[in-house]
CSV table of C-alpha atoms in Angstrom, one decimal:
chain,number,residue,atom,x,y,z
A,1,MET,CA,17.1,-8.0,6.1
A,2,THR,CA,18.6,-11.4,6.9
A,3,ASP,CA,17.2,-14.7,8.1
A,4,ALA,CA,19.9,-15.2,10.7
A,5,ALA,CA,20.1,-12.9,13.8
A,6,PRO,CA,22.5,-10.2,12.9
A,7,HIS,CA,26.0,-10.2,14.5
A,8,ARG,CA,25.9,-7.0,16.5
A,9,VAL,CA,29.2,-5.3,17.2
A,10,ARG,CA,29.7,-2.3,19.4
A,11,SER,CA,33.1,-0.9,18.8
A,12,GLU,CA,35.1,1.1,21.3
A,13,VAL,CA,36.3,4.5,20.2
A,14,LYS,CA,40.0,3.6,20.6
A,15,ALA,CA,39.8,0.0,19.4
A,16,PRO,CA,42.8,-0.8,17.1
A,17,SER,CA,42.0,-1.0,13.4
A,18,HIS,CA,41.9,-4.7,12.9
A,19,LEU,CA,39.1,-5.7,10.5
A,20,TYR,CA,40.0,-7.3,7.1
A,21,LEU,CA,37.7,-8.2,4.2
A,22,GLU,CA,37.5,-11.8,5.6
A,23,ASP,CA,36.0,-10.4,8.9
A,24,PHE,CA,32.9,-9.0,7.1
A,25,ALA,CA,29.7,-10.9,6.2
A,26,VAL,CA,26.4,-9.8,4.8
A,27,GLY,CA,23.9,-9.0,7.6
A,28,GLN,CA,26.4,-8.0,10.2
A,29,VAL,CA,25.3,-4.9,12.1
A,30,TYR,CA,27.8,-2.4,13.4
A,31,GLU,CA,26.9,0.4,15.9
A,32,ALA,CA,28.4,3.6,17.4
A,33,GLY,CA,27.3,6.6,19.3
A,34,PRO,CA,25.6,8.4,20.8
A,35,ILE,CA,27.1,11.8,20.2
A,36,PRO,CA,25.3,15.1,21.2
A,37,VAL,CA,25.0,17.9,18.8
A,38,SER,CA,24.7,21.5,20.1
A,39,ALA,CA,23.3,24.7,18.4
A,40,ASP,CA,26.9,26.1,18.6
A,41,ALA,CA,28.3,23.1,16.7
A,42,ILE,CA,25.5,23.4,14.0
A,43,LYS,CA,26.3,27.1,13.6
A,44,ALA,CA,30.1,26.7,13.6
A,45,TYR,CA,29.9,24.0,10.8
A,46,ALA,CA,27.5,26.2,8.8
A,47,HIS,CA,29.6,29.3,9.0
A,48,GLN,CA,32.4,27.4,7.4
A,49,PHE,CA,30.7,25.3,4.8
A,50,ASP,CA,27.0,26.0,4.5
A,51,PRO,CA,26.3,29.6,5.5
A,52,GLN,CA,22.5,29.8,5.1
A,53,PRO,CA,20.1,31.4,7.6
A,54,PHE,CA,18.4,28.1,8.6
A,55,HIS,CA,21.8,26.7,9.6
A,56,THR,CA,23.4,29.8,11.2
A,57,ASP,CA,20.7,31.9,13.0
A,58,ALA,CA,17.9,30.4,15.1
A,59,GLU,CA,15.9,33.6,14.9
A,60,LEU,CA,16.0,33.9,11.1
A,61,ALA,CA,15.6,30.2,10.8
A,62,ARG,CA,12.0,30.4,12.2
A,63,SER,CA,10.6,31.9,9.0
A,64,THR,CA,12.4,29.5,6.6
A,65,PHE,CA,11.4,26.1,5.1
A,66,PHE,CA,12.6,24.3,8.3
A,67,GLN,CA,10.9,26.6,10.8
A,68,GLY,CA,13.9,26.6,13.1
A,69,LEU,CA,17.6,26.0,13.3
A,70,VAL,CA,18.7,22.7,11.6
A,71,ALA,CA,22.1,21.2,10.8
A,72,SER,CA,23.4,21.2,7.2
A,73,GLY,CA,22.9,17.8,5.7
A,74,TRP,CA,26.7,17.8,5.1
A,75,HIS,CA,27.2,18.4,8.8
A,76,THR,CA,25.0,15.3,9.5
A,77,ALA,CA,27.1,13.4,6.9
A,78,SER,CA,30.3,14.6,8.6
A,79,LEU,CA,29.1,13.5,12.0
A,80,THR,CA,28.0,10.2,10.5
A,81,MET,CA,31.6,9.7,9.2
A,82,SER,CA,32.9,10.2,12.8
A,83,LEU,CA,30.5,7.4,13.9
A,84,VAL,CA,31.5,5.2,10.9
A,85,VAL,CA,35.2,5.5,11.9
A,86,GLN,CA,34.3,4.4,15.4
A,87,ALA,CA,32.0,1.5,14.3
A,88,LEU,CA,34.3,0.0,11.6
A,89,PRO,CA,37.9,-0.3,12.8
A,90,ILE,CA,39.1,-1.4,9.4
A,91,ALA,CA,42.8,-2.3,9.0
A,92,GLY,CA,44.5,0.6,7.3
A,93,GLY,CA,41.5,2.9,7.9
A,94,VAL,CA,38.0,3.6,6.5
A,95,ILE,CA,38.6,4.4,2.8
A,96,GLY,CA,35.5,5.4,0.8
A,97,GLY,CA,34.9,4.0,-2.6
A,98,GLY,CA,31.9,6.2,-3.3
A,99,VAL,CA,28.4,6.7,-2.1
A,100,ASP,CA,25.4,5.4,-4.1
A,101,GLU,CA,22.6,7.0,-2.1
A,102,LEU,CA,22.4,9.7,0.5
A,103,ARG,CA,19.2,10.9,2.0
A,104,TRP,CA,18.2,13.2,4.9
A,105,PRO,CA,14.6,12.1,5.8
A,106,LYS,CA,14.5,14.5,8.8
A,107,PRO,CA,16.7,17.4,9.8
A,108,LEU,CA,19.1,17.2,12.6
A,109,ARG,CA,18.2,19.8,15.3
A,110,PRO,CA,20.1,21.3,18.2
A,111,GLY,CA,20.2,19.1,21.2
A,112,ASP,CA,19.8,15.9,19.2
A,113,GLU,CA,21.9,12.9,20.0
A,114,LEU,CA,23.1,10.8,17.1
A,115,ARG,CA,23.9,7.1,16.9
A,116,LEU,CA,24.8,5.0,13.9
A,117,GLU,CA,23.5,1.6,12.7
A,118,GLY,CA,25.4,0.1,9.8
A,119,GLU,CA,24.5,-3.2,8.1
A,120,ILE,CA,26.8,-5.0,5.7
A,121,ALA,CA,25.0,-5.4,2.4
A,122,GLU,CA,27.8,-6.9,0.2
A,123,VAL,CA,31.3,-8.3,0.6
A,124,ARG,CA,33.3,-8.8,-2.7
A,125,PRO,CA,37.0,-9.4,-3.4
A,126,SER,CA,38.4,-7.1,-6.1
A,127,ARG,CA,38.7,-8.7,-9.5
A,128,THR,CA,41.9,-6.8,-10.3
A,129,LYS,CA,43.6,-6.2,-7.0
A,130,PRO,CA,44.3,-9.4,-5.1
A,131,ASN,CA,45.0,-7.7,-1.8
A,132,GLN,CA,41.7,-5.8,-1.4
A,133,GLY,CA,38.0,-5.9,-1.8
A,134,LEU,CA,34.8,-3.9,-1.5
A,135,VAL,CA,32.4,-3.8,1.4
A,136,ARG,CA,29.0,-2.2,0.8
A,137,VAL,CA,27.3,-0.9,3.9
A,138,ARG,CA,23.9,0.7,4.5
A,139,THR,CA,24.0,3.2,7.3
A,140,THR,CA,21.2,4.8,9.2
A,141,THR,CA,22.0,7.8,11.5
A,142,LEU,CA,19.3,8.0,14.2
A,143,ASN,CA,18.4,10.8,16.6
A,144,GLN,CA,17.4,10.1,20.3
A,145,ASP,CA,13.8,9.4,19.3
A,146,GLY,CA,14.9,6.7,16.9
A,147,GLN,CA,14.1,8.8,13.8
A,148,ALA,CA,16.4,8.6,10.8
A,149,VAL,CA,18.2,11.9,10.1
A,150,GLN,CA,20.4,10.3,7.4
A,151,THR,CA,20.4,7.1,5.4
A,152,MET,CA,23.3,6.1,3.1
A,153,ILE,CA,24.6,3.3,0.9
A,154,ALA,CA,28.4,3.5,0.8
A,155,ASN,CA,31.2,1.4,-0.6
A,156,LEU,CA,34.4,0.9,1.3
A,157,VAL,CA,37.8,-0.3,0.1
A,158,VAL,CA,38.9,-3.0,2.5
A,159,PRO,CA,42.3,-4.9,2.6
A,160,ARG,CA,42.4,-8.7,2.5
A,161,ARG,CA,44.1,-10.3,5.5
A,162,PRO,CA,47.8,-10.9,4.7
A,163,MET,CA,48.7,-14.5,4.3
A,164,GLU,CA,50.9,-15.9,7.1
A,165,ARG,CA,54.2,-17.1,5.9
A,166,ALA,CA,55.9,-20.2,7.2
B,1,MET,CA,25.0,17.3,-23.0
B,2,THR,CA,22.7,19.7,-24.9
B,3,ASP,CA,22.6,20.9,-28.5
B,4,ALA,CA,22.5,24.6,-27.5
B,5,ALA,CA,25.5,26.3,-26.0
B,6,PRO,CA,25.1,26.1,-22.2
B,7,HIS,CA,24.1,29.2,-20.4
B,8,ARG,CA,27.1,30.0,-18.2
B,9,VAL,CA,26.5,31.8,-15.0
B,10,ARG,CA,29.2,32.9,-12.6
B,11,SER,CA,27.5,33.9,-9.3
B,12,GLU,CA,28.9,36.5,-7.0
B,13,VAL,CA,29.4,35.3,-3.4
B,14,LYS,CA,26.9,37.9,-2.0
B,15,ALA,CA,24.3,37.8,-4.8
B,16,PRO,CA,20.8,37.8,-3.3
B,17,SER,CA,19.0,34.5,-3.5
B,18,HIS,CA,16.7,35.0,-6.4
B,19,LEU,CA,16.5,31.8,-8.5
B,20,TYR,CA,13.1,30.1,-8.8
B,21,LEU,CA,12.2,26.8,-10.5
B,22,GLU,CA,11.3,28.8,-13.7
B,23,ASP,CA,14.8,30.1,-13.9
B,24,PHE,CA,16.4,26.7,-14.4
B,25,ALA,CA,16.7,24.8,-17.7
B,26,VAL,CA,18.5,21.6,-18.6
B,27,GLY,CA,22.0,22.2,-19.8
B,28,GLN,CA,22.6,25.4,-17.8
B,29,VAL,CA,26.1,25.5,-16.3
B,30,TYR,CA,26.8,27.2,-12.9
B,31,GLU,CA,30.3,27.9,-11.6
B,32,ALA,CA,31.9,29.0,-8.4
B,33,GLY,CA,35.4,29.2,-6.8
B,34,PRO,CA,38.3,29.0,-6.6
B,35,ILE,CA,38.9,28.4,-2.9
B,36,PRO,CA,42.3,27.3,-1.5
B,37,VAL,CA,42.6,24.4,0.9
B,38,SER,CA,45.5,24.3,3.4
B,39,ALA,CA,47.0,21.4,5.3
B,40,ASP,CA,45.8,23.1,8.5
B,41,ALA,CA,42.2,23.1,7.2
B,42,ILE,CA,42.4,19.5,6.2
B,43,LYS,CA,43.7,18.5,9.6
B,44,ALA,CA,41.2,20.7,11.5
B,45,TYR,CA,38.2,19.1,9.7
B,46,ALA,CA,39.7,15.6,10.2
B,47,HIS,CA,40.2,16.0,13.9
B,48,GLN,CA,36.6,16.9,14.3
B,49,PHE,CA,34.9,14.4,11.9
B,50,ASP,CA,37.3,11.9,10.4
B,51,PRO,CA,40.3,11.4,12.7
B,52,GLN,CA,42.4,9.0,10.6
B,53,PRO,CA,46.2,9.3,10.2
B,54,PHE,CA,46.0,10.0,6.4
B,55,HIS,CA,43.8,13.0,7.2
B,56,THR,CA,45.5,14.3,10.4
B,57,ASP,CA,49.3,13.7,10.2
B,58,ALA,CA,51.4,14.3,7.1
B,59,GLU,CA,54.2,12.2,8.5
B,60,LEU,CA,52.1,9.1,9.3
B,61,ALA,CA,50.1,9.6,6.1
B,62,ARG,CA,53.2,8.7,4.0
B,63,SER,CA,53.0,5.1,4.8
B,64,THR,CA,49.2,4.8,4.2
B,65,PHE,CA,47.1,4.0,1.1
B,66,PHE,CA,47.3,7.7,0.0
B,67,GLN,CA,51.0,8.1,0.5
B,68,GLY,CA,50.6,11.6,1.9
B,69,LEU,CA,48.1,13.9,3.6
B,70,VAL,CA,44.7,14.0,1.9
B,71,ALA,CA,41.4,15.6,2.8
B,72,SER,CA,38.5,13.5,4.0
B,73,GLY,CA,36.0,12.9,1.2
B,74,TRP,CA,33.4,14.5,3.5
B,75,HIS,CA,35.6,17.6,3.8
B,76,THR,CA,35.7,17.7,0.0
B,77,ALA,CA,31.9,17.3,0.0
B,78,SER,CA,31.6,20.1,2.7
B,79,LEU,CA,33.8,22.5,0.6
B,80,THR,CA,31.7,21.6,-2.4
B,81,MET,CA,28.6,22.6,-0.6
B,82,SER,CA,30.1,26.0,0.2
B,83,LEU,CA,30.7,26.4,-3.6
B,84,VAL,CA,27.1,25.2,-4.4
B,85,VAL,CA,25.7,27.9,-2.1
B,86,GLN,CA,27.7,30.5,-4.0
B,87,ALA,CA,26.9,29.1,-7.5
B,88,LEU,CA,23.1,28.6,-7.0
B,89,PRO,CA,21.5,31.6,-5.2
B,90,ILE,CA,18.1,29.8,-5.0
B,91,ALA,CA,15.2,31.8,-3.4
B,92,GLY,CA,14.7,30.5,0.1
B,93,GLY,CA,18.1,28.8,0.1
B,94,VAL,CA,19.8,25.6,-1.2
B,95,ILE,CA,17.7,22.7,0.2
B,96,GLY,CA,18.9,19.2,-0.5
B,97,GLY,CA,16.5,16.6,-1.6
B,98,GLY,CA,19.1,13.8,-1.5
B,99,VAL,CA,22.1,12.7,-3.4
B,100,ASP,CA,22.0,9.9,-5.9
B,101,GLU,CA,25.7,9.5,-6.5
B,102,LEU,CA,28.9,10.8,-4.8
B,103,ARG,CA,32.4,9.9,-6.0
B,104,TRP,CA,35.9,11.0,-5.1
B,105,PRO,CA,38.0,10.1,-8.2
B,106,LYS,CA,41.1,11.8,-6.8
B,107,PRO,CA,41.9,12.9,-3.3
B,108,LEU,CA,42.1,16.6,-2.4
B,109,ARG,CA,45.6,17.4,-1.2
B,110,PRO,CA,47.1,20.4,0.8
B,111,GLY,CA,47.5,23.5,-1.4
B,112,ASP,CA,44.9,22.5,-3.9
B,113,GLU,CA,42.4,25.2,-5.1
B,114,LEU,CA,38.9,24.0,-5.7
B,115,ARG,CA,36.3,25.2,-8.1
B,116,LEU,CA,32.8,24.0,-9.0
B,117,GLU,CA,31.1,23.2,-12.2
B,118,GLY,CA,27.4,22.3,-11.9
B,119,GLU,CA,25.2,21.4,-14.9
B,120,ILE,CA,21.4,21.3,-14.6
B,121,ALA,CA,20.3,17.7,-15.6
B,122,GLU,CA,16.5,17.9,-14.9
B,123,VAL,CA,13.9,20.4,-13.9
B,124,ARG,CA,10.5,19.1,-12.7
B,125,PRO,CA,7.5,20.7,-10.9
B,126,SER,CA,6.3,18.7,-7.9
B,127,ARG,CA,3.3,16.5,-8.6
B,128,THR,CA,1.9,17.1,-5.1
B,129,LYS,CA,3.2,20.5,-4.0
B,130,PRO,CA,2.1,23.3,-6.4
B,131,ASN,CA,4.6,25.8,-5.0
B,132,GLN,CA,7.8,23.8,-5.5
B,133,GLY,CA,9.7,21.5,-7.8
B,134,LEU,CA,12.9,19.5,-8.1
B,135,VAL,CA,16.1,20.5,-9.8
B,136,ARG,CA,18.6,17.7,-10.5
B,137,VAL,CA,22.2,18.9,-10.8
B,138,ARG,CA,25.5,17.1,-11.7
B,139,THR,CA,28.4,18.8,-10.0
B,140,THR,CA,32.1,18.3,-10.6
B,141,THR,CA,34.6,19.7,-8.0
B,142,LEU,CA,37.9,20.4,-9.8
B,143,ASN,CA,41.4,21.1,-8.5
B,144,GLN,CA,43.8,23.7,-10.0
B,145,ASP,CA,45.0,21.1,-12.6
B,146,GLY,CA,41.4,20.5,-13.8
B,147,GLN,CA,41.2,17.1,-12.2
B,148,ALA,CA,37.9,16.0,-10.6
B,149,VAL,CA,38.2,15.5,-6.9
B,150,GLN,CA,34.5,14.9,-6.5
B,151,THR,CA,31.5,14.2,-8.7
B,152,MET,CA,27.9,14.2,-7.5
B,153,ILE,CA,24.3,14.0,-8.7
B,154,ALA,CA,22.1,15.9,-6.3
B,155,ASN,CA,18.5,16.8,-6.1
B,156,LEU,CA,17.4,20.2,-4.9
B,157,VAL,CA,14.0,21.4,-3.6
B,158,VAL,CA,13.3,24.7,-5.4
B,159,PRO,CA,10.3,27.0,-5.0
B,160,ARG,CA,8.2,28.1,-7.9
B,161,ARG,CA,8.0,31.8,-8.6
B,162,PRO,CA,5.0,33.3,-6.8
B,163,MET,CA,2.3,34.5,-9.1
B,164,GLU,CA,1.9,38.3,-9.3
B,165,ARG,CA,-1.5,39.5,-8.1
B,166,ALA,CA,-3.4,42.3,-9.7
């Protein structure tokens, strides 16, 4: 939450990676999406990484905890990363410095469309590396009904803008 | 850390899901793996979820932060989930109750072989739901040289063993 109206940025998928530490400020909001998620995509991810009935088989999923097919939380996290890459065209790429909190308040279900909202929570130059810093971002991954399917607090390693030479 | 020697359990891939809350105790260690990770697998995941040059193109990756092809941290997390499912055959499935910490101390590189060590850190019956509880697990995902490529503190929703009726 900030007093000032947030600086909303909608990034294009193919925008060049141009953001340096100096471009970030607390309260900025970055967005991306929507991306649709099919039952086939949910099952394909699950067969590879999380082969449990509630992620692989709609019929068997009915009698489980989730009462129907749902995406693995790690699939939701992977899709969120694809949105983060779109939303934050950081110079040199989006490089994770660790996640401090990851929650899945509601499951992602087949047919959902996901979009990302990310708010910059902290911007801090490195104490030891003069050419980089840390950006802390809170992300919410929302379905088409505006319900959060994932919330995350992540730290990103971001380069400082190179100084121009005379 | 516990005073008693940890109870080491190596689960078979196809073991039936049989663990209830009552089967867990602080200090138990669960293991799974190894699984090999190829450059093709790293690139295939990245094209879908994290299409950045250091994850998709070994040639371009050389001039990046990582100085070579590395897996997306979310790919490492996804592979870790496949090992967690093997290591912890929980009745009703492995159901995440959120992650409190996720770190990637070293990148996963092509040709690495991953294995999982998970230690039970807390076992707690639910205060509101009499038929379930929470198991907190610290996982370390190791490469073939014993280096940690991921550490995580995760909370799992685990059912209590149904009472036998006379």
